[in-house]
Short mmCIF file of C-alpha atoms in Angstrom, two decimals:
data_model
loop_
_atom_site.label_atom_id
_atom_site.label_comp_id
_atom_site.label_asym_id
_atom_site.label_seq_id
_atom_site.Cartn_x
_atom_site.Cartn_y
_atom_site.Cartn_z
CA MET A 384 0.00 0.00 0.00
CA ARG A 385 2.78 2.43 0.94
CA GLU A 386 4.58 1.69 -2.34
CA SER A 387 1.38 2.43 -4.30
CA GLU A 388 0.87 5.68 -2.39
CA LYS A 389 4.46 6.67 -3.11
CA LYS A 390 4.04 6.05 -6.82
CA TYR A 391 0.78 7.99 -6.89
CA ARG A 392 2.37 10.88 -5.00
CA THR A 393 5.30 10.92 -7.43
CA VAL A 394 2.95 11.15 -10.41
CA ALA A 395 0.73 13.80 -8.80
CA ASP A 396 3.66 15.94 -7.66
CA ASN A 397 5.04 16.06 -11.18
CA THR A 398 1.89 16.83 -13.15
CA TYR A 399 1.99 20.05 -15.12
CA ASP A 400 -1.59 20.89 -14.10
CA TRP A 401 -2.42 21.85 -10.55
CA SER A 402 -3.96 18.71 -9.00
CA PHE A 403 -5.80 18.77 -5.68
CA TRP A 404 -7.89 16.71 -3.24
CA LEU A 405 -10.37 18.33 -0.87
CA ASP A 406 -11.85 16.56 2.16
CA PRO A 407 -15.65 16.56 2.76
CA ASN A 408 -15.28 19.90 4.62
CA GLY A 409 -13.51 21.56 1.70
CA ASP A 410 -10.04 21.56 3.30
CA PHE A 411 -7.04 20.62 1.17
CA ILE A 412 -5.79 17.07 1.77
CA TYR A 413 -3.37 17.44 -1.09
CA THR A 414 -2.36 20.08 -3.63
CA SER A 415 0.38 19.55 -6.18
CA PRO A 416 3.45 21.80 -6.43
CA SER A 417 2.17 23.17 -9.75
CA CYS A 418 -0.11 25.48 -7.77
CA GLU A 419 2.91 27.70 -7.11
CA ARG A 420 3.81 27.90 -10.82
CA ILE A 421 0.24 28.91 -11.67
CA THR A 422 -0.73 31.17 -8.74
CA GLY A 423 2.52 32.04 -6.95
CA TYR A 424 1.18 30.42 -3.75
CA ARG A 425 2.87 27.31 -2.29
CA PRO A 426 0.98 24.09 -1.39
CA GLU A 427 1.43 24.81 2.32
CA GLU A 428 -0.38 28.13 1.94
CA PHE A 429 -3.45 26.44 0.44
CA LYS A 430 -3.44 23.81 3.21
CA LYS A 431 -3.11 26.48 5.88
CA ASP A 432 -5.93 28.61 4.44
CA PRO A 433 -8.72 26.48 2.92
CA ASP A 434 -10.42 29.66 1.62
CA LEU A 435 -7.35 30.85 -0.28
CA LEU A 436 -8.69 29.66 -3.64
CA SER A 437 -11.91 31.60 -3.10
CA LYS A 438 -9.94 34.65 -1.99
CA ILE A 439 -7.83 34.83 -5.15
CA LEU A 440 -10.79 34.38 -7.48
CA HIS A 441 -11.45 37.36 -9.72
CA PRO A 442 -14.35 39.35 -8.18
CA ASP A 443 -16.47 38.91 -11.31
CA ASP A 444 -16.12 35.11 -11.12
CA LYS A 445 -16.88 34.53 -7.44
CA GLU A 446 -20.60 34.07 -7.99
CA ALA A 447 -20.04 31.59 -10.84
CA PHE A 448 -17.67 29.55 -8.66
CA LYS A 449 -20.12 29.55 -5.76
CA LYS A 450 -22.82 28.26 -8.11
CA HIS A 451 -20.43 25.61 -9.44
CA VAL A 452 -19.65 24.35 -5.90
CA TYR A 453 -23.36 24.22 -5.04
CA GLU A 454 -24.27 22.26 -8.19
CA HIS A 455 -21.27 19.96 -7.71
CA GLU A 456 -22.39 19.07 -4.18
CA LYS A 457 -26.04 18.78 -5.16
CA LYS A 458 -25.50 16.52 -8.19
CA ALA A 459 -22.54 14.64 -6.70
CA GLY A 460 -21.08 14.48 -10.20
CA PRO A 461 -18.16 15.93 -12.17
CA GLY A 462 -18.15 19.56 -13.20
CA ASP A 463 -15.94 22.17 -14.80
CA LEU A 464 -15.80 25.87 -15.61
CA GLU A 465 -13.36 28.57 -16.70
CA LEU A 466 -12.31 31.12 -14.08
CA ARG A 467 -9.96 34.02 -13.56
CA LEU A 468 -7.53 34.09 -10.65
CA VAL A 469 -5.42 36.94 -9.30
CA THR A 470 -1.91 35.60 -8.71
CA LYS A 471 0.34 36.51 -5.81
CA THR A 472 2.01 39.16 -7.99
CA GLY A 473 -1.36 40.66 -8.98
CA ILE A 474 -1.52 39.22 -12.51
CA ILE A 475 -4.92 38.03 -13.75
CA ILE A 476 -4.82 34.54 -15.28
CA TRP A 477 -7.42 32.11 -16.63
CA ILE A 478 -7.78 28.52 -15.43
CA HIS A 479 -9.91 25.59 -16.50
CA HIS A 480 -11.20 24.12 -13.23
CA MET A 481 -12.33 20.48 -13.19
CA CYS A 482 -13.47 18.40 -10.19
CA GLN A 483 -15.42 15.30 -9.28
CA PRO A 484 -16.56 13.62 -6.04
CA VAL A 485 -14.73 10.62 -4.58
CA PHE A 486 -16.38 7.72 -2.71
CA ASP A 487 -15.00 4.63 -1.01
CA GLU A 488 -16.27 1.10 -1.57
CA GLN A 489 -19.01 1.67 1.01
CA LYS A 490 -20.16 4.79 -0.88
CA HIS A 491 -18.86 7.09 1.83
CA PHE A 492 -18.04 10.57 0.51
CA LEU A 493 -14.30 11.20 0.72
CA GLY A 494 -14.26 14.67 -0.78
CA SER A 495 -13.39 15.92 -4.26
CA ILE A 496 -10.41 15.58 -6.54
CA GLY A 497 -9.66 17.73 -9.53
CA SER A 498 -7.23 19.89 -11.43
CA ASN A 499 -6.73 23.47 -12.50
CA ARG A 500 -5.10 24.12 -15.87
CA ASP A 501 -3.61 27.47 -16.86
CA ILE A 502 -5.40 28.47 -20.08
CA THR A 503 -4.37 32.12 -20.11
CA THR A 504 -2.63 31.94 -23.49
CA ARG A 505 -5.56 30.20 -25.20
CA LYS A 506 -8.13 32.43 -23.52
CA SER A 507 -6.25 35.58 -24.50
CA ALA A 508 -6.18 34.40 -28.10
CA GLU A 509 -9.93 33.63 -28.00
CA LEU A 510 -10.77 37.03 -26.54
CA ALA A 511 -8.53 38.77 -29.07
CA LEU A 512 -10.27 36.86 -31.86
CA GLN A 513 -13.69 37.81 -30.52
CA GLU A 514 -12.67 41.46 -30.36
CA ALA A 515 -11.24 41.33 -33.88
CA LYS A 516 -14.49 39.78 -35.11
CA ARG A 517 -16.53 42.46 -33.36
CA LEU A 518 -14.44 45.21 -34.91
CA ALA A 519 -14.61 43.58 -38.35
CA GLU A 520 -18.40 43.39 -38.14
CA MET A 521 -18.52 47.03 -37.03
CA TYR A 522 -16.32 48.11 -39.97
CA VAL A 523 -18.40 46.12 -42.45
CA GLU A 524 -21.58 47.67 -41.06
CA LEU A 525 -19.97 51.11 -41.27
CA MET A 526 -18.99 50.53 -44.90
CA GLY A 527 -22.28 48.92 -45.84
CA HIS A 528 -24.43 51.66 -44.38
CA ASP A 529 -22.67 54.99 -43.86
CA ILE A 530 -20.02 54.91 -46.60
CA ASN A 531 -22.29 53.28 -49.15
CA ASN A 532 -24.96 55.90 -48.46
CA LYS A 533 -22.37 58.61 -49.13
CA ASN A 534 -21.45 56.86 -52.37
CA GLN A 535 -25.08 56.84 -53.50
CA VAL A 536 -25.44 60.54 -52.74
CA GLY A 537 -22.31 61.26 -54.77
CA ILE A 538 -23.55 59.11 -57.65
CA GLY A 539 -26.89 60.92 -57.64
CA TYR A 540 -25.33 64.39 -57.81
CA LEU A 541 -22.83 63.39 -60.50
CA GLU A 542 -25.60 61.89 -62.66
CA LEU A 543 -27.54 65.15 -62.35
CA VAL A 544 -24.48 67.15 -63.43
CA LEU A 545 -23.78 64.74 -66.31
CA ASN A 546 -27.24 65.47 -67.75
CA GLU A 547 -26.66 69.21 -67.71
CA PRO A 548 -26.60 70.70 -71.26
CA GLY A 549 -23.47 72.32 -72.68
CA LEU A 550 -20.85 70.12 -71.01
CA SER A 551 -17.66 69.54 -72.97
CA GLU A 552 -16.59 66.00 -73.81
CA ASP A 553 -13.59 66.29 -71.48
CA VAL A 554 -15.83 67.27 -68.56
CA LYS A 555 -18.24 64.43 -69.35
CA ARG A 556 -15.38 61.92 -69.39
CA SER A 557 -14.14 63.20 -66.04
CA ILE A 558 -17.60 62.88 -64.51
CA GLU A 559 -18.02 59.38 -65.96
CA LYS A 560 -14.68 58.33 -64.44
CA ALA A 561 -15.79 59.68 -61.06
CA LEU A 562 -19.09 57.81 -61.39
CA GLY A 563 -17.23 54.64 -62.29
CA ALA A 564 -15.02 54.98 -59.22
CA LEU A 565 -18.04 55.40 -56.93
CA HIS A 566 -19.82 52.42 -58.52
CA ASP A 567 -16.64 50.34 -58.06
CA SER A 568 -16.46 51.45 -54.42
CA SER A 569 -20.06 50.36 -53.83
CA GLY A 570 -19.35 47.05 -55.55
CA ILE A 571 -16.37 46.39 -53.29
CA ILE A 572 -18.46 47.16 -50.20
CA ASN A 573 -21.19 44.79 -51.39
CA ASN A 574 -18.61 42.03 -51.92
CA VAL A 575 -17.12 42.59 -48.45
CA GLU A 576 -20.61 42.35 -46.92
CA LYS A 577 -21.21 39.06 -48.73
CA LEU A 578 -17.85 37.66 -47.62
CA GLN A 579 -18.67 38.64 -44.05
CA ARG A 580 -21.97 36.76 -44.29
CA ILE A 581 -20.14 33.67 -45.52
CA SER A 582 -17.46 33.77 -42.81
CA SER A 583 -20.06 34.24 -40.08
CA GLY A 584 -21.99 31.16 -41.23
CA LYS A 585 -25.10 33.18 -42.07
CA VAL A 586 -25.39 31.72 -45.57
CA LYS A 587 -28.30 29.27 -45.48
CA VAL A 588 -29.07 27.05 -48.46
CA GLU A 589 -32.29 26.08 -50.18
CA LYS A 590 -33.40 24.23 -53.31
CA ILE A 591 -32.73 26.40 -56.41
CA ASP A 592 -33.27 25.76 -60.13
CA LEU A 593 -29.77 26.17 -61.58
CA GLY A 594 -30.99 26.14 -65.19
CA GLN A 595 -33.37 29.06 -64.69
CA LYS A 596 -30.67 30.97 -62.83
CA LEU A 597 -28.34 30.62 -65.84
CA VAL A 598 -31.10 31.81 -68.22
CA ASP A 599 -31.59 34.94 -66.11
CA ILE A 600 -27.86 35.68 -65.92
CA ARG A 601 -27.42 35.27 -69.68
CA ALA A 602 -30.22 37.77 -70.34
CA ARG A 603 -28.62 40.30 -67.99
CA TYR A 604 -25.25 40.37 -69.78
CA LEU A 605 -26.33 40.20 -73.42
CA GLU A 606 -26.41 44.00 -73.43
CA SER A 607 -23.02 45.24 -72.21
CA PRO A 608 -22.29 48.90 -73.07
CA GLY A 609 -19.17 49.34 -75.18
CA LYS A 610 -18.71 45.61 -75.78
CA ALA A 611 -19.85 43.20 -78.48
CA VAL A 612 -20.99 40.24 -76.39
CA THR A 613 -22.39 36.86 -77.46
CA ILE A 614 -23.50 34.43 -74.76
CA ASN A 615 -24.53 30.96 -75.88
CA TYR A 616 -26.58 28.81 -73.54
CA THR A 617 -29.18 26.20 -74.36
CA PRO A 618 -31.36 25.19 -71.40
CA GLU A 619 -31.27 21.45 -70.79
CA LYS A 620 -33.09 19.19 -68.37
CA GLU A 621 -33.63 20.74 -64.97
CA CYS A 622 -31.01 20.48 -62.27
CA PHE A 623 -31.67 21.71 -58.74
CA VAL A 624 -28.83 22.61 -56.38
CA TRP A 625 -28.47 23.55 -52.73
CA ALA A 626 -27.68 27.28 -52.74
CA ASN A 627 -29.35 30.66 -52.10
CA GLU A 628 -29.80 34.13 -53.61
CA LEU A 629 -26.02 34.67 -53.68
CA LEU A 630 -25.72 31.94 -56.33
CA THR A 631 -26.09 34.69 -58.95
CA ASP A 632 -22.84 36.29 -57.77
CA ILE A 633 -20.84 33.18 -58.71
CA PHE A 634 -21.73 33.30 -62.39
CA SER A 635 -22.01 37.09 -62.58
CA ASN A 636 -18.41 37.52 -61.43
CA ILE A 637 -17.09 34.95 -63.89
CA ILE A 638 -19.01 36.42 -66.84
CA GLU A 639 -18.16 40.01 -65.90
CA ASN A 640 -14.48 39.07 -65.78
CA ALA A 641 -14.69 37.47 -69.24
CA ILE A 642 -16.27 40.62 -70.65
CA LYS A 643 -13.95 43.01 -68.80
CA HIS A 644 -10.72 41.26 -69.85
CA SER A 645 -11.68 40.64 -73.48
CA ARG A 646 -9.71 42.50 -76.14
CA GLY A 647 -12.44 42.59 -78.75
CA PRO A 648 -15.80 40.90 -79.43
CA VAL A 649 -16.30 38.30 -76.70
CA THR A 650 -18.07 34.97 -77.03
CA ILE A 651 -19.07 33.10 -73.90
CA ASP A 652 -20.33 29.52 -74.05
CA ILE A 653 -22.21 28.18 -71.02
CA LYS A 654 -22.83 24.46 -70.74
CA ARG A 655 -24.40 22.47 -67.97
CA GLY A 656 -23.81 18.83 -67.16
CA GLU A 657 -23.46 16.37 -64.32
CA MET A 658 -20.59 14.76 -62.47
CA ILE A 659 -20.04 12.32 -59.62
CA ARG A 660 -17.09 12.65 -57.27
CA ASP A 661 -16.50 10.52 -54.17
CA GLY A 662 -20.00 9.11 -54.57
CA LYS A 663 -21.61 12.56 -54.50
CA TYR A 664 -23.75 13.93 -57.33
CA TYR A 665 -23.02 17.44 -58.65
CA CYS A 666 -24.48 19.80 -61.23
CA LYS A 667 -21.54 21.04 -63.30
CA VAL A 668 -21.42 24.34 -65.20
CA THR A 669 -18.62 25.22 -67.63
CA ILE A 670 -18.14 28.79 -68.81
CA ASP A 671 -15.81 29.20 -71.80
CA ASP A 672 -14.60 32.49 -73.22
CA ASN A 673 -12.43 33.52 -76.17
CA GLY A 674 -10.40 36.05 -74.16
CA PRO A 675 -6.64 36.24 -73.59
CA GLY A 676 -6.66 33.22 -71.29
CA ILE A 677 -4.93 32.62 -67.96
CA PRO A 678 -1.29 31.47 -67.71
CA ASP A 679 -0.64 28.26 -65.78
CA GLU A 680 1.35 30.04 -63.05
CA LEU A 681 -1.66 32.26 -62.33
CA LYS A 682 -4.32 29.55 -62.29
CA GLU A 683 -3.38 28.23 -58.83
CA ARG A 684 -3.67 31.59 -57.10
CA LEU A 685 -6.43 33.12 -59.22
CA PHE A 686 -9.06 32.69 -56.49
CA ALA A 687 -6.93 34.23 -53.74
CA ARG A 688 -7.83 37.60 -52.23
CA PHE A 689 -6.66 40.65 -54.18
CA GLN A 690 -5.33 38.50 -57.02
CA ARG A 691 -5.86 40.07 -60.44
CA GLY A 692 -5.50 38.83 -63.98
CA VAL A 693 -2.84 39.75 -66.51
CA THR A 694 -4.78 42.31 -68.55
CA ARG A 695 -4.94 46.02 -67.92
CA ALA A 696 -8.60 45.92 -66.90
CA LYS A 697 -9.15 47.49 -63.50
CA GLY A 698 -10.35 45.46 -60.54
CA LYS A 699 -9.79 44.93 -56.83
CA GLY A 700 -9.33 41.13 -56.88
CA LEU A 701 -12.27 40.27 -54.60
CA GLY A 702 -14.63 38.92 -57.27
CA LEU A 703 -13.11 35.48 -57.81
CA TYR A 704 -12.30 35.15 -54.12
CA LEU A 705 -16.02 35.71 -53.49
CA VAL A 706 -16.79 33.07 -56.14
CA LYS A 707 -14.60 30.48 -54.41
CA SER A 708 -15.93 31.37 -50.95
CA LEU A 709 -19.55 31.04 -52.09
CA VAL A 710 -19.01 27.78 -53.98
CA GLU A 711 -17.25 26.21 -51.00
CA SER A 712 -19.93 27.46 -48.61
CA TYR A 713 -22.41 25.43 -50.70
CA GLY A 714 -20.15 22.38 -50.49
CA GLY A 715 -19.05 22.69 -54.12
CA MET A 716 -15.86 23.09 -56.14
CA VAL A 717 -14.57 25.64 -58.65
CA TRP A 718 -11.47 25.64 -60.82
CA VAL A 719 -10.12 27.16 -64.03
CA GLU A 720 -8.48 25.45 -67.00
CA ASP A 721 -7.62 26.19 -70.63
CA ARG A 722 -10.50 26.31 -73.11
CA VAL A 723 -8.10 24.79 -75.64
CA ARG A 724 -6.11 22.11 -73.86
CA GLY A 725 -2.44 23.01 -73.62
CA ASP A 726 -2.87 26.53 -75.00
CA HIS A 727 -3.81 29.11 -72.40
CA THR A 728 -3.95 31.87 -75.05
CA GLY A 729 -7.03 30.21 -76.56
CA GLY A 730 -9.28 31.43 -73.73
CA ALA A 731 -10.31 30.29 -70.26
CA ARG A 732 -12.76 27.68 -69.01
CA PHE A 733 -14.24 28.07 -65.53
CA VAL A 734 -15.84 24.98 -64.03
CA VAL A 735 -18.32 25.22 -61.16
CA ALA A 736 -19.63 22.03 -59.52
CA LEU A 737 -22.45 22.40 -56.99
CA PRO A 738 -24.09 19.66 -54.87
CA ALA A 739 -27.28 18.56 -56.61
CA VAL A 740 -30.57 17.93 -54.90
CA GLU A 741 -31.09 14.20 -54.88
CA LYS A 742 -33.76 13.08 -57.29
#
């Protein structure tokens, strides 16, 4: 028996966490040396003052600990909670407190054993992340409401001025550039808002007719000012996918990029098919264009944030990142390849595969 007790004591004394055993009255029978590393107080100090743990609790956590002790005694079962302690040097730390009752073979209550783990580093990281998330949401709300409202006011006034008679062509071009910048600014804000919705898990999916969505998108882009655009798409048998209203943004961004980066008349071919990967059924959409294409070294990073293509067309690099984020939020896949195999100058082919609704 003594040899077993010695071995147990050796293990307990050398645990990194602060282990303890309280008798039925709440006095310390044992507390491991790690208590000094965590709190600055030695084991003898906790044995001498049974209320020392309660005394060094952060004031805001005393009530939670009191409730924990009450529920632990009432349920006679294990329990845990996260608490703040004030160390001997006055530093506030976080611990994960765990305890459970101990009974002998005759079911006599022998007290409680447990451990306290220093989680200050993890907790600080969690709190910093929460604060960063709060600030990010505040900034997105600020952009989406206040700044976007200012943009719309500016757009309204500039459009009024643009319609004034007697303006020179140079002045008109300057106003149109200013309008374009404000529209681009609003577009960026809208994309940031959508990305924030995705990252927060607020994107819920429903059953959507992919074929009808493609018909609507084709009709929208047939008339593109300043560009000769042909979009070929023949509706086939219906295919329903799990998505939502943001599904439009996936194909809009891809088609807008094809039009924007084209160097002359642009032809876009949209085809819809099916594919099975890892036993899962997908609706597949390919979008081909006859533009300048995408070099192999750019394909891998094309969907990264702030990544732009190789043409001189202006953009902020959020569009295709939004595409990838949306597709993956639906459980799908997106990639880009050459329209003409082995020749990237023959145009690009974007492939979007979205989980299909089981028939």
